[in-house]
Amino acid sequence: MTQRVKLAVVGAGLIGKRHIQHVLTESSAQLSAVVDPTPVGATIAKEAGVKWFTSFADMIAADRPDGIIVATPNQTHVQNGLEAVEAGVPALIEKPIADDILSGETLIAAAEAKGVPLLTGHHRRHNPVMHKAKEIIESGKLGRVLVVNAMFWLFKPDDYFDISWRRERGAGPVFLNLIHDVDNLRYLFGDVAAVQARESNAVRGNAVEETAVILIEFKNGVLGTATVSDAVVAPWSWEMTSGENPAYPKTEQSCYMIGGTHGSLAVPSLEVWRNPGKRSWWEPFDQTRIEVDHVDPLVLQIRQFCKVIRGDEPPLVSGREGLETLRAVDAVKRSAATGERIELN
């Protein structure tokens, strides 16, 4: 039997706790430590039966893991990542890989220079639904894909904004939520060539957007729209349609519509619509729903991280991939601020 990979979790907040629980139950991994300077971190480490450290440096000096999962606040992702790179320890860093492009480039360059694997925690790419959607697109069943429409529509209750940073710049749904959808679209269609965006805060009047509309041009010629709002009551978001997180009610809807010359695909329902004979708006449709096994993508992400650490396969979502998704979302924010179409180099 292959020896289990020793993983430490840095950060014991909401997502850190989920990572800790999954590592504890994963047969290919072993939780070695929790790194968090707060009393909550100490309590969680004690409950998990592992060592507790207040800093990465203290942990490395006492008990070097095979890899770390970084689940700290966004502003410290680069610092934690650089500590891991310096120590030669592979790191899975929660999204976003950095809170600005320049520091993200610094981190990626350091990791590549030392040959230390970095992974970005865009866990939805690990979802079997996404893998099947990509397989359907690449099979040619839809013909030439021309257009995609992505939606993130839901209502965040008033008390969500009682926490002050959620009302401040950088905390709107574009950075917090749409970044996941942009990463999903990049996984399905490749790199983004250009974006143009508009934003509104007409309902709450906070410093952050609550609604945004984005035009996306992909390098392969696919054109897309993405609309995001956390101020509408609606069932069309990944949270409400995928069943990925049990905290959200699941609807039998979809949030991505993908159109091709021979058929269309709804995601995550994986409904394929085609004309059985002649392609025409007069013809009836053949509707097929593709079934997949549902597995928590956070679990699959940890398993893949263990394989990367062992050298069995490359990262599904590398640090550089995470940086490219961040670059696309940064372009969306710049376009919304200037009103201009922003090209990505």
Short mmCIF file of C-alpha atoms in Angstrom, two decimals:
data_model
loop_
_atom_site.label_atom_id
_atom_site.label_comp_id
_atom_site.label_asym_id
_atom_site.label_seq_id
_atom_site.Cartn_x
_atom_site.Cartn_y
_atom_site.Cartn_z
CA MET A 1 0.00 0.00 0.00
CA THR A 2 1.28 3.48 -0.94
CA GLN A 3 2.30 5.55 2.05
CA ARG A 4 -0.11 8.36 2.83
CA VAL A 5 0.88 11.91 1.94
CA LYS A 6 1.37 14.20 4.94
CA LEU A 7 -0.62 17.40 4.48
CA ALA A 8 -0.79 20.46 6.71
CA VAL A 9 -3.63 22.98 6.46
CA VAL A 10 -2.70 26.63 6.87
CA GLY A 11 -5.74 28.63 7.94
CA ALA A 12 -8.64 27.27 10.00
CA GLY A 13 -11.49 29.43 8.74
CA LEU A 14 -14.61 28.19 6.93
CA ILE A 15 -12.86 26.68 3.90
CA GLY A 16 -9.88 25.56 6.01
CA LYS A 17 -12.22 23.52 8.21
CA ARG A 18 -13.68 21.81 5.16
CA HIS A 19 -10.20 20.93 3.89
CA ILE A 20 -9.25 19.58 7.32
CA GLN A 21 -12.30 17.31 7.45
CA HIS A 22 -11.66 15.99 3.94
CA VAL A 23 -7.98 15.30 4.61
CA LEU A 24 -8.94 13.42 7.79
CA THR A 25 -11.23 11.10 5.82
CA GLU A 26 -9.04 10.69 2.72
CA SER A 27 -7.22 7.35 2.58
CA SER A 28 -4.34 8.71 0.45
CA ALA A 29 -3.62 11.59 2.83
CA GLN A 30 -2.73 12.18 6.46
CA LEU A 31 -3.34 15.45 8.31
CA SER A 32 -0.07 16.35 10.00
CA ALA A 33 -0.74 19.83 11.39
CA VAL A 34 -3.00 22.86 11.53
CA VAL A 35 -1.29 26.25 11.20
CA ASP A 36 -3.36 29.15 12.50
CA PRO A 37 -2.46 31.88 15.02
CA THR A 38 -5.91 31.99 16.64
CA PRO A 39 -7.34 30.01 19.58
CA VAL A 40 -9.86 28.58 17.12
CA GLY A 41 -6.95 27.02 15.22
CA ALA A 42 -5.65 25.47 18.44
CA THR A 43 -9.07 24.00 19.21
CA ILE A 44 -9.52 22.56 15.72
CA ALA A 45 -6.05 20.99 15.81
CA LYS A 46 -6.80 19.42 19.19
CA GLU A 47 -10.13 18.05 17.94
CA ALA A 48 -8.38 16.60 14.88
CA GLY A 49 -5.65 15.08 17.05
CA VAL A 50 -2.80 16.81 15.23
CA LYS A 51 -0.10 19.35 16.06
CA TRP A 52 -0.93 23.05 16.15
CA PHE A 53 1.43 25.81 15.05
CA THR A 54 0.99 29.57 14.97
CA SER A 55 3.24 30.06 11.93
CA PHE A 56 4.54 28.24 8.86
CA ALA A 57 8.12 28.73 10.07
CA ASP A 58 7.41 27.00 13.39
CA MET A 59 5.77 24.08 11.60
CA ILE A 60 8.63 23.60 9.12
CA ALA A 61 11.16 23.64 11.95
CA ALA A 62 9.26 20.99 13.91
CA ASP A 63 7.43 18.74 11.44
CA ARG A 64 7.92 19.14 7.69
CA PRO A 65 4.85 18.02 5.68
CA ASP A 66 4.81 16.65 2.14
CA GLY A 67 2.47 19.44 1.10
CA ILE A 68 0.37 22.30 2.45
CA ILE A 69 -3.13 23.56 1.76
CA VAL A 70 -3.31 27.35 2.07
CA ALA A 71 -6.74 28.53 3.22
CA THR A 72 -5.78 31.87 4.74
CA PRO A 73 -7.26 35.29 3.83
CA ASN A 74 -6.64 36.35 0.22
CA GLN A 75 -4.13 39.02 1.23
CA THR A 76 -1.71 36.43 2.66
CA HIS A 77 -1.88 33.82 -0.13
CA VAL A 78 1.30 35.06 -1.81
CA GLN A 79 3.24 35.28 1.45
CA ASN A 80 2.21 31.74 2.41
CA GLY A 81 2.97 30.49 -1.08
CA LEU A 82 6.44 32.03 -1.08
CA GLU A 83 7.16 30.43 2.31
CA ALA A 84 6.23 27.05 0.86
CA VAL A 85 8.35 27.60 -2.26
CA GLU A 86 11.35 28.64 -0.18
CA ALA A 87 10.98 25.48 1.89
CA GLY A 88 10.49 23.32 -1.22
CA VAL A 89 7.02 22.19 -0.11
CA PRO A 90 4.27 21.79 -2.75
CA ALA A 91 1.25 24.01 -2.04
CA LEU A 92 -2.43 23.99 -2.93
CA ILE A 93 -3.50 27.63 -2.58
CA GLU A 94 -7.15 28.59 -2.34
CA LYS A 95 -8.43 30.92 -5.02
CA PRO A 96 -7.48 33.58 -5.85
CA ILE A 97 -3.81 32.60 -6.13
CA ALA A 98 -3.01 36.25 -5.28
CA ASP A 99 -4.89 39.48 -4.66
CA ASP A 100 -3.07 41.32 -7.45
CA ILE A 101 -1.42 40.32 -10.73
CA LEU A 102 2.12 41.51 -9.97
CA SER A 103 2.48 39.58 -6.71
CA GLY A 104 0.93 36.54 -8.37
CA GLU A 105 3.55 36.69 -11.12
CA THR A 106 6.27 36.92 -8.47
CA LEU A 107 4.95 33.81 -6.73
CA ILE A 108 4.59 31.77 -9.92
CA ALA A 109 8.07 32.73 -11.13
CA ALA A 110 9.61 31.71 -7.80
CA ALA A 111 7.84 28.34 -7.85
CA GLU A 112 8.79 27.59 -11.45
CA ALA A 113 12.44 28.58 -10.81
CA LYS A 114 12.68 26.13 -7.91
CA GLY A 115 10.50 23.43 -9.48
CA VAL A 116 8.01 23.45 -6.59
CA PRO A 117 4.46 22.45 -7.64
CA LEU A 118 1.78 25.08 -7.00
CA LEU A 119 -1.91 24.32 -7.40
CA THR A 120 -4.82 26.78 -7.33
CA GLY A 121 -7.97 25.84 -5.43
CA HIS A 122 -10.44 26.22 -8.26
CA HIS A 123 -12.05 23.01 -7.09
CA ARG A 124 -14.95 23.07 -9.56
CA ARG A 125 -12.61 21.91 -12.33
CA HIS A 126 -12.40 18.64 -10.43
CA ASN A 127 -16.17 18.13 -10.57
CA PRO A 128 -17.13 15.13 -12.78
CA VAL A 129 -19.84 17.33 -14.31
CA MET A 130 -17.19 19.70 -15.67
CA HIS A 131 -15.11 16.82 -17.02
CA LYS A 132 -18.15 15.38 -18.80
CA ALA A 133 -19.12 18.79 -20.22
CA LYS A 134 -15.62 19.21 -21.63
CA GLU A 135 -15.76 15.70 -23.07
CA ILE A 136 -19.10 16.44 -24.79
CA ILE A 137 -17.76 19.69 -26.27
CA GLU A 138 -14.54 18.08 -27.52
CA SER A 139 -16.41 15.06 -28.97
CA GLY A 140 -17.90 17.26 -31.69
CA LYS A 141 -21.47 16.37 -30.73
CA LEU A 142 -22.34 20.08 -30.56
CA GLY A 143 -20.57 20.87 -33.81
CA ARG A 144 -18.59 24.09 -33.74
CA VAL A 145 -19.25 25.87 -30.46
CA LEU A 146 -20.07 29.53 -31.07
CA VAL A 147 -21.55 30.95 -27.90
CA VAL A 148 -21.85 30.48 -24.13
CA ASN A 149 -24.02 32.21 -21.56
CA ALA A 150 -23.09 31.94 -17.87
CA MET A 151 -25.28 33.11 -14.99
CA PHE A 152 -24.65 33.75 -11.30
CA TRP A 153 -27.97 35.03 -10.00
CA LEU A 154 -28.91 34.74 -6.33
CA PHE A 155 -29.79 36.84 -3.30
CA LYS A 156 -27.38 37.40 -0.44
CA PRO A 157 -29.43 38.35 2.64
CA ASP A 158 -28.97 41.68 4.39
CA ASP A 159 -27.10 40.19 7.35
CA TYR A 160 -24.42 38.88 4.97
CA PHE A 161 -23.25 42.48 4.70
CA ASP A 162 -23.03 43.02 8.46
CA ILE A 163 -19.35 42.05 8.04
CA SER A 164 -17.76 45.31 6.92
CA TRP A 165 -15.21 43.98 4.38
CA ARG A 166 -18.06 42.51 2.32
CA ARG A 167 -19.20 46.08 1.57
CA GLU A 168 -15.74 47.29 0.57
CA ARG A 169 -13.96 47.36 -2.78
CA GLY A 170 -12.69 43.99 -3.94
CA ALA A 171 -15.39 42.05 -2.12
CA GLY A 172 -18.17 42.14 -4.68
CA PRO A 173 -19.54 39.09 -6.51
CA VAL A 174 -17.18 39.54 -9.48
CA PHE A 175 -14.08 38.74 -7.38
CA LEU A 176 -15.76 36.51 -4.80
CA ASN A 177 -18.05 34.46 -7.04
CA LEU A 178 -17.70 35.07 -10.78
CA ILE A 179 -14.02 34.11 -10.59
CA HIS A 180 -15.18 30.49 -10.24
CA ASP A 181 -17.36 30.75 -13.33
CA VAL A 182 -14.60 32.42 -15.35
CA ASP A 183 -12.29 29.56 -14.39
CA ASN A 184 -14.92 27.00 -15.45
CA LEU A 185 -15.30 28.74 -18.80
CA ARG A 186 -11.53 28.87 -19.29
CA TYR A 187 -11.41 25.13 -18.59
CA LEU A 188 -14.07 24.50 -21.25
CA PHE A 189 -13.01 27.03 -23.92
CA GLY A 190 -9.42 28.07 -23.24
CA ASP A 191 -7.86 31.47 -22.71
CA VAL A 192 -9.73 34.75 -22.82
CA ALA A 193 -8.72 37.27 -25.50
CA ALA A 194 -10.73 40.30 -24.37
CA VAL A 195 -13.55 41.43 -22.09
CA GLN A 196 -15.92 44.35 -21.75
CA ALA A 197 -18.01 44.92 -18.64
CA ARG A 198 -20.56 47.11 -16.89
CA GLU A 199 -21.42 47.17 -13.17
CA SER A 200 -24.17 48.50 -10.91
CA ASN A 201 -24.75 48.98 -7.18
CA ALA A 202 -28.23 50.45 -7.62
CA VAL A 203 -29.95 48.51 -4.82
CA ARG A 204 -27.62 48.55 -1.81
CA GLY A 205 -25.36 51.45 -2.76
CA ASN A 206 -22.27 49.80 -1.27
CA ALA A 207 -18.77 50.51 -2.57
CA VAL A 208 -18.84 47.14 -4.36
CA GLU A 209 -20.87 46.04 -7.34
CA GLU A 210 -23.92 43.86 -6.83
CA THR A 211 -24.66 43.33 -10.53
CA ALA A 212 -22.35 43.03 -13.54
CA VAL A 213 -22.68 42.12 -17.21
CA ILE A 214 -19.62 40.93 -19.11
CA LEU A 215 -18.87 40.23 -22.77
CA ILE A 216 -16.11 37.64 -23.17
CA GLU A 217 -14.11 36.91 -26.30
CA PHE A 218 -12.14 33.66 -26.18
CA LYS A 219 -8.99 33.17 -28.22
CA ASN A 220 -10.57 30.24 -30.06
CA GLY A 221 -13.36 32.48 -31.36
CA VAL A 222 -16.13 31.50 -28.94
CA LEU A 223 -18.14 34.50 -27.75
CA GLY A 224 -19.66 34.57 -24.29
CA THR A 225 -21.74 36.56 -21.86
CA ALA A 226 -21.61 36.31 -18.10
CA THR A 227 -24.14 38.02 -15.86
CA VAL A 228 -23.73 38.17 -12.11
CA SER A 229 -25.94 39.58 -9.37
CA ASP A 230 -26.20 38.88 -5.66
CA ALA A 231 -29.30 41.07 -5.36
CA VAL A 232 -31.88 39.01 -7.26
CA VAL A 233 -33.97 36.08 -6.05
CA ALA A 234 -33.25 33.41 -8.64
CA PRO A 235 -32.24 29.73 -9.03
CA TRP A 236 -29.60 30.19 -11.76
CA SER A 237 -26.14 29.89 -10.22
CA TRP A 238 -23.60 27.12 -9.77
CA GLU A 239 -24.40 27.11 -6.06
CA MET A 240 -28.09 26.43 -6.67
CA THR A 241 -27.80 24.06 -9.62
CA SER A 242 -24.81 21.78 -9.02
CA GLY A 243 -25.60 20.32 -5.60
CA GLU A 244 -21.90 20.69 -4.89
CA ASN A 245 -22.33 22.36 -1.49
CA PRO A 246 -25.19 21.05 0.70
CA ALA A 247 -25.47 24.46 2.36
CA TYR A 248 -27.42 25.69 -0.68
CA PRO A 249 -30.83 24.47 -1.88
CA LYS A 250 -30.50 22.52 -5.13
CA THR A 251 -32.73 23.39 -8.06
CA GLU A 252 -33.24 21.39 -11.25
CA GLN A 253 -31.98 24.29 -13.35
CA SER A 254 -28.76 25.12 -15.20
CA CYS A 255 -26.49 28.15 -15.10
CA TYR A 256 -24.43 27.72 -18.30
CA MET A 257 -25.88 27.42 -21.82
CA ILE A 258 -23.43 26.39 -24.55
CA GLY A 259 -24.46 26.63 -28.21
CA GLY A 260 -22.95 24.92 -31.24
CA THR A 261 -23.79 24.44 -34.90
CA HIS A 262 -25.13 20.92 -34.30
CA GLY A 263 -26.47 21.11 -30.77
CA SER A 264 -26.51 22.83 -27.41
CA LEU A 265 -25.56 21.84 -23.88
CA ALA A 266 -26.88 22.94 -20.50
CA VAL A 267 -24.54 22.74 -17.50
CA PRO A 268 -24.59 21.33 -14.83
CA SER A 269 -27.71 19.38 -15.86
CA LEU A 270 -25.78 18.01 -18.87
CA GLU A 271 -28.82 18.18 -21.12
CA VAL A 272 -27.92 17.95 -24.81
CA TRP A 273 -30.38 19.37 -27.35
CA ARG A 274 -30.11 18.39 -31.04
CA ASN A 275 -32.28 18.06 -34.13
CA PRO A 276 -32.56 14.31 -34.82
CA GLY A 277 -32.63 14.92 -38.58
CA LYS A 278 -32.33 18.12 -40.53
CA ARG A 279 -31.03 21.10 -38.55
CA SER A 280 -33.78 23.68 -38.64
CA TRP A 281 -35.87 25.88 -36.38
CA TRP A 282 -38.89 24.03 -37.79
CA GLU A 283 -37.63 20.62 -36.65
CA PRO A 284 -38.35 18.88 -33.31
CA PHE A 285 -35.63 18.36 -30.72
CA ASP A 286 -33.95 15.28 -29.39
CA GLN A 287 -33.17 15.90 -25.70
CA THR A 288 -30.66 13.68 -23.87
CA ARG A 289 -29.55 14.02 -20.26
CA ILE A 290 -26.08 12.65 -19.52
CA GLU A 291 -25.64 11.10 -16.06
CA VAL A 292 -22.43 11.24 -14.04
CA ASP A 293 -21.43 10.08 -10.58
CA HIS A 294 -21.45 12.94 -8.11
CA VAL A 295 -18.32 13.19 -5.97
CA ASP A 296 -17.36 16.18 -3.80
CA PRO A 297 -14.78 18.07 -5.92
CA LEU A 298 -12.92 19.17 -2.78
CA VAL A 299 -12.23 15.48 -2.11
CA LEU A 300 -11.09 14.92 -5.71
CA GLN A 301 -8.87 18.00 -5.48
CA ILE A 302 -7.07 16.62 -2.40
CA ARG A 303 -6.59 13.26 -4.11
CA GLN A 304 -5.11 14.98 -7.14
CA PHE A 305 -2.83 17.05 -4.93
CA CYS A 306 -1.48 13.84 -3.42
CA LYS A 307 -0.79 12.46 -6.91
CA VAL A 308 1.03 15.66 -7.87
CA ILE A 309 3.17 15.45 -4.74
CA ARG A 310 4.07 11.83 -5.59
CA GLY A 311 4.95 12.88 -9.13
CA ASP A 312 2.24 10.73 -10.69
CA GLU A 313 0.57 13.53 -12.68
CA PRO A 314 0.71 17.29 -13.30
CA PRO A 315 -1.68 19.70 -11.56
CA LEU A 316 -5.15 19.94 -13.04
CA VAL A 317 -5.24 23.61 -11.99
CA SER A 318 -1.68 24.90 -11.72
CA GLY A 319 -0.61 28.13 -10.09
CA ARG A 320 -0.18 29.65 -13.53
CA GLU A 321 -3.71 28.59 -14.51
CA GLY A 322 -4.99 30.29 -11.37
CA LEU A 323 -3.06 33.43 -12.30
CA GLU A 324 -4.55 33.47 -15.81
CA THR A 325 -8.07 33.26 -14.35
CA LEU A 326 -7.21 36.10 -11.97
CA ARG A 327 -5.88 38.08 -14.94
CA ALA A 328 -9.23 37.69 -16.74
CA VAL A 329 -11.24 38.81 -13.69
CA ASP A 330 -8.89 41.75 -13.15
CA ALA A 331 -9.58 42.77 -16.75
CA VAL A 332 -13.32 42.62 -16.06
CA LYS A 333 -12.93 45.04 -13.14
CA ARG A 334 -10.73 47.40 -15.18
CA SER A 335 -13.23 47.36 -18.04
CA ALA A 336 -16.12 48.13 -15.69
CA ALA A 337 -14.15 51.05 -14.25
CA THR A 338 -13.15 52.55 -17.61
CA GLY A 339 -15.93 51.43 -19.92
CA GLU A 340 -13.32 50.15 -22.36
CA ARG A 341 -12.79 46.79 -24.02
CA ILE A 342 -9.72 45.25 -22.35
CA GLU A 343 -7.45 42.88 -24.27
CA LEU A 344 -5.49 40.23 -22.38
CA ASN A 345 -1.93 39.59 -23.52
#
